CSV table of C-alpha atoms and ligand atoms in Angstrom, one decimal:
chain,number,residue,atom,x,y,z
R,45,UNK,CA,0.0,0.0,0.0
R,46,UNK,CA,0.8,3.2,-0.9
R,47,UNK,CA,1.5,6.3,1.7
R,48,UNK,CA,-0.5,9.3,1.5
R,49,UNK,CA,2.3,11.7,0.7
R,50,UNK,CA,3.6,9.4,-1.8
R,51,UNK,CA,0.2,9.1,-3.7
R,52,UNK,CA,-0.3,13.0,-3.7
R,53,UNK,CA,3.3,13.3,-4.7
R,54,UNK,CA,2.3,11.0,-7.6
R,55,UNK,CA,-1.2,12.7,-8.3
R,56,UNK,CA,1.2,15.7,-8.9
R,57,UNK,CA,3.5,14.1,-11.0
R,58,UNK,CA,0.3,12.7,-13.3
R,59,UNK,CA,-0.6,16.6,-13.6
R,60,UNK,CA,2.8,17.5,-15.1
R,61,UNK,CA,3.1,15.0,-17.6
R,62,UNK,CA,-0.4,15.9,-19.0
R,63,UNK,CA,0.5,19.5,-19.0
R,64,UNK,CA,3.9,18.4,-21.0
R,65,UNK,CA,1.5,16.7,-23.3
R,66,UNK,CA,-0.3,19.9,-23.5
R,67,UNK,CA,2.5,22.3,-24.4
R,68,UNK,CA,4.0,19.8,-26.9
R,69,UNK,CA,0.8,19.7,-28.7
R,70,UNK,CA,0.3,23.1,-28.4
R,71,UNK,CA,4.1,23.9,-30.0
R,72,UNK,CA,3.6,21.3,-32.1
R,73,UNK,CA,0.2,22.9,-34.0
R,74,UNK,CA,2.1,26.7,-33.7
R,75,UNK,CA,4.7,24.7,-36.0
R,76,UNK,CA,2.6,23.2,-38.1
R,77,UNK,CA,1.4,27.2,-38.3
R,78,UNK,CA,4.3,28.3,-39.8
R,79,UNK,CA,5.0,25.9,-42.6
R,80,UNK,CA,7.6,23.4,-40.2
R,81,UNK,CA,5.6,20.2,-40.6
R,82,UNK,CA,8.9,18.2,-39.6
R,83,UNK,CA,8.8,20.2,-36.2
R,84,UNK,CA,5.6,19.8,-35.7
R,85,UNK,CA,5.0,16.0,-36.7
R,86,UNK,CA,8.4,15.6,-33.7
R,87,UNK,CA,6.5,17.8,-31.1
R,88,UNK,CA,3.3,15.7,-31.5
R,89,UNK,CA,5.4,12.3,-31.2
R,90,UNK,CA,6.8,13.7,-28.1
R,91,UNK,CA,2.9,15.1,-26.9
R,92,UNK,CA,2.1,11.3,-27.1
R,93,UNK,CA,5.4,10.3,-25.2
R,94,UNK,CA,4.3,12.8,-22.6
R,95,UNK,CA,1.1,11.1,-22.3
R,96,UNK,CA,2.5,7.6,-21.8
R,97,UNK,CA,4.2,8.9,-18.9
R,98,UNK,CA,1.3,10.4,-17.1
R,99,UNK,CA,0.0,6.8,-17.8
R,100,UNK,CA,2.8,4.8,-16.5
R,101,UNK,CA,2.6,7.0,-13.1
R,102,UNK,CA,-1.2,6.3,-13.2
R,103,UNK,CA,-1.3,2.7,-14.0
R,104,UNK,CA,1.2,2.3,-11.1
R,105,UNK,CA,-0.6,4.1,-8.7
R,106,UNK,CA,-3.7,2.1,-9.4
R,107,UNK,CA,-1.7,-1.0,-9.2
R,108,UNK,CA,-1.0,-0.1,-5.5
R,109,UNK,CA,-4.1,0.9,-4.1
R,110,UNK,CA,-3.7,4.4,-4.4
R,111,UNK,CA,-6.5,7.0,-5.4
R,112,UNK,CA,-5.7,8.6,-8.7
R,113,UNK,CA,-6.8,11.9,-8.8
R,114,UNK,CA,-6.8,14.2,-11.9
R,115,UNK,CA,-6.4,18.1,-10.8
R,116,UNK,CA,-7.0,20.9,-14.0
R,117,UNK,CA,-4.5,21.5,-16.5
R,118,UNK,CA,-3.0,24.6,-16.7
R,119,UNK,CA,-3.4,26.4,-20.5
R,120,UNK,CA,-0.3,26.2,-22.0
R,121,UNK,CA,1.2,29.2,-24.4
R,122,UNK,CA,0.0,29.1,-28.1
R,123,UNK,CA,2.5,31.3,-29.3
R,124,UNK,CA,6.4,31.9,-29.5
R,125,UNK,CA,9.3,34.3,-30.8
R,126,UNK,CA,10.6,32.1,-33.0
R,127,UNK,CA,11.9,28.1,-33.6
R,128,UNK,CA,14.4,28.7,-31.3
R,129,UNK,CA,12.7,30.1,-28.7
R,130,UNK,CA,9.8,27.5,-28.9
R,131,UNK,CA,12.9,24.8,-28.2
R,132,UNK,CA,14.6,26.7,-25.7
R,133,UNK,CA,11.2,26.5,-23.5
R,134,UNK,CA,11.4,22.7,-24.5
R,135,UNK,CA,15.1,22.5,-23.1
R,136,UNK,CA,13.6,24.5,-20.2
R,137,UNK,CA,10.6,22.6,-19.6
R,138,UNK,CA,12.2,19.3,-19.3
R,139,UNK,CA,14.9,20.3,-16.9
R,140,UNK,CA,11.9,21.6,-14.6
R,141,UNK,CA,10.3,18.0,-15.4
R,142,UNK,CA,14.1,16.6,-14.3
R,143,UNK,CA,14.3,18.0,-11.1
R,144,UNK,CA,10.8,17.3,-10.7
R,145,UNK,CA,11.3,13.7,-11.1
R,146,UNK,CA,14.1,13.9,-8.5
R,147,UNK,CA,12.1,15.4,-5.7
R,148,UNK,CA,9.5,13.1,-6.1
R,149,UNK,CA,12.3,9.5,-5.8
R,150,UNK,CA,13.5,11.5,-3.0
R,151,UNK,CA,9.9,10.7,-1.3
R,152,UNK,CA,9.2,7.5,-2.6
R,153,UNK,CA,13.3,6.9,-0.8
R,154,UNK,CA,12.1,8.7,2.4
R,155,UNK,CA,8.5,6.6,2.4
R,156,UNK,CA,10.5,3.6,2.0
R,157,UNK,CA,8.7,2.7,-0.8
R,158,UNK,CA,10.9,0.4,-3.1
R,159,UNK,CA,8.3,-0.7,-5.8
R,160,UNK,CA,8.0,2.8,-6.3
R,161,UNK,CA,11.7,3.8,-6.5
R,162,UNK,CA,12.3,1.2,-9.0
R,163,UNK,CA,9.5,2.5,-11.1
R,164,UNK,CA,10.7,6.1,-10.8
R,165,UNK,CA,14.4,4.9,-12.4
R,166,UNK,CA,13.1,4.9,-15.4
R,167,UNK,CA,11.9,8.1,-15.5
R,168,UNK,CA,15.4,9.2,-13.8
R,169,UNK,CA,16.8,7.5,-16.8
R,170,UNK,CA,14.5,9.0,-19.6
R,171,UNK,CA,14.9,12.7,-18.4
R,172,UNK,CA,18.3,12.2,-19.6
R,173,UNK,CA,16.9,12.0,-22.9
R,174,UNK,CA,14.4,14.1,-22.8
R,175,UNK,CA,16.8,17.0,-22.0
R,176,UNK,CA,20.2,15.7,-24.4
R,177,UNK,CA,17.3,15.7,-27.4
R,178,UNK,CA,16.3,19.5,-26.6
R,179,UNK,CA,19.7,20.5,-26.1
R,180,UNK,CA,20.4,18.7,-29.6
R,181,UNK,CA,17.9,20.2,-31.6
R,182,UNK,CA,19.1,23.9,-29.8
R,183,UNK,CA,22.6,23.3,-30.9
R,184,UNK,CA,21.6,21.9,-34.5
R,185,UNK,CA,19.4,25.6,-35.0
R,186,UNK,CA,22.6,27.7,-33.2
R,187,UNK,CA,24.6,26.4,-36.3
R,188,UNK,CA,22.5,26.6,-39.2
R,189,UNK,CA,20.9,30.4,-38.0
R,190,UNK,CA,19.1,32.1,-40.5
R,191,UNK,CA,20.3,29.7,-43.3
R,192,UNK,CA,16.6,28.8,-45.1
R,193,UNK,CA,17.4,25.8,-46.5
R,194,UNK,CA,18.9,24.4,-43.6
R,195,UNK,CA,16.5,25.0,-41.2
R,196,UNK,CA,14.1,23.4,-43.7
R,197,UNK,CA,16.5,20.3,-44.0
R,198,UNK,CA,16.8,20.2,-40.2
R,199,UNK,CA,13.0,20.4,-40.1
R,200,UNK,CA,12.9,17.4,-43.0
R,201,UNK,CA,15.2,15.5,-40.6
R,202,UNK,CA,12.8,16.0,-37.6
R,203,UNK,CA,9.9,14.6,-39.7
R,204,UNK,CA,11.4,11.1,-39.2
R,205,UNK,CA,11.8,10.8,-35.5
R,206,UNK,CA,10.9,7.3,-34.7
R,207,UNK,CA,9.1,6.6,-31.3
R,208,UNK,CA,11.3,5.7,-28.3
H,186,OFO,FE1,7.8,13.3,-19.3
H,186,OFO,O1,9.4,13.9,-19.9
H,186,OFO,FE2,9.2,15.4,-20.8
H,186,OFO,O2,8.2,16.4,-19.7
């Protein structure tokens, strides 16, 4: 059985990973917007990732007896400065989501709670990911600037980005 502060530690988790979801959808339609289908077909692959994360928390809460409780999602921004700009929130996001992810094995650790901690690796494990892909699509735009044709190569590039 789950402990209290574990399960609303969890319930919060849930609430970030849908509002990940959100944003990424959100960026991803705000690319799709200005003629970057490549962008936009990546950020709605990683909307769906998000998703599956928010599930994996739920699913394991509901596997231990906990109460799963959905809270509102917060609107996410619709618009940004620029591609750059739009990834630089994603590189900023996820290392919120990061830290995040560390506070919350830090309770599962002080709850005792092992099944938990073991689930919570993987996410420990995929936030290193989620951030080196960010930072790679950041360093890909600093090089290629204002260069037309290769941000639309970079953007043909993202339009294959296979599922995880
Ligand atoms: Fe769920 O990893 Fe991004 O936010």
């Amino acid at each position: 059985m789950i402990t209290k502060t574990l399960e609303s530690a969890l319930n919060l988790q849930i609430n970030k990973e849908l509002f990940s979801s959100y944003l990424y959808l959100s960026m991803a339609y705000w690319f799709d917007g200005i003629g970057l289908k490549g962008a936009s077909a990546w950020l709605k692959t990683q909307s769906e990732e998000e998703r599956e994360h928010a599930m994996k928390l739920v699913e394991h809460l509901a596997d231990r007896g906990g109460t799963v409780e959905f809270s509102a999602i917060e609107k996410p921004k619709n618009s940004w400065k620029d591609p750059m700009d739009a990834f630089q929130e994603v590189l900023k996001h996820e290392q919120f989501i990061t830290k995040s992810i560390h506070d919350l094995y830090a309770v599962a650790a002080q709850e005792n709670d092992l099944p938990a901690q073991i689930m919570l690796q993987w996410f420990v494990s995929e936030q290193v990911e989620e951030e080196r892909n960010a930072a790679d699509i950041i360093s890909n735009m600093t090089r290629i600037q204002n260069h037309e044709t290769a941000v639309l190569q970079l953007d043909h590039q993202m339009g294959k980005r296979a599922r995880s």
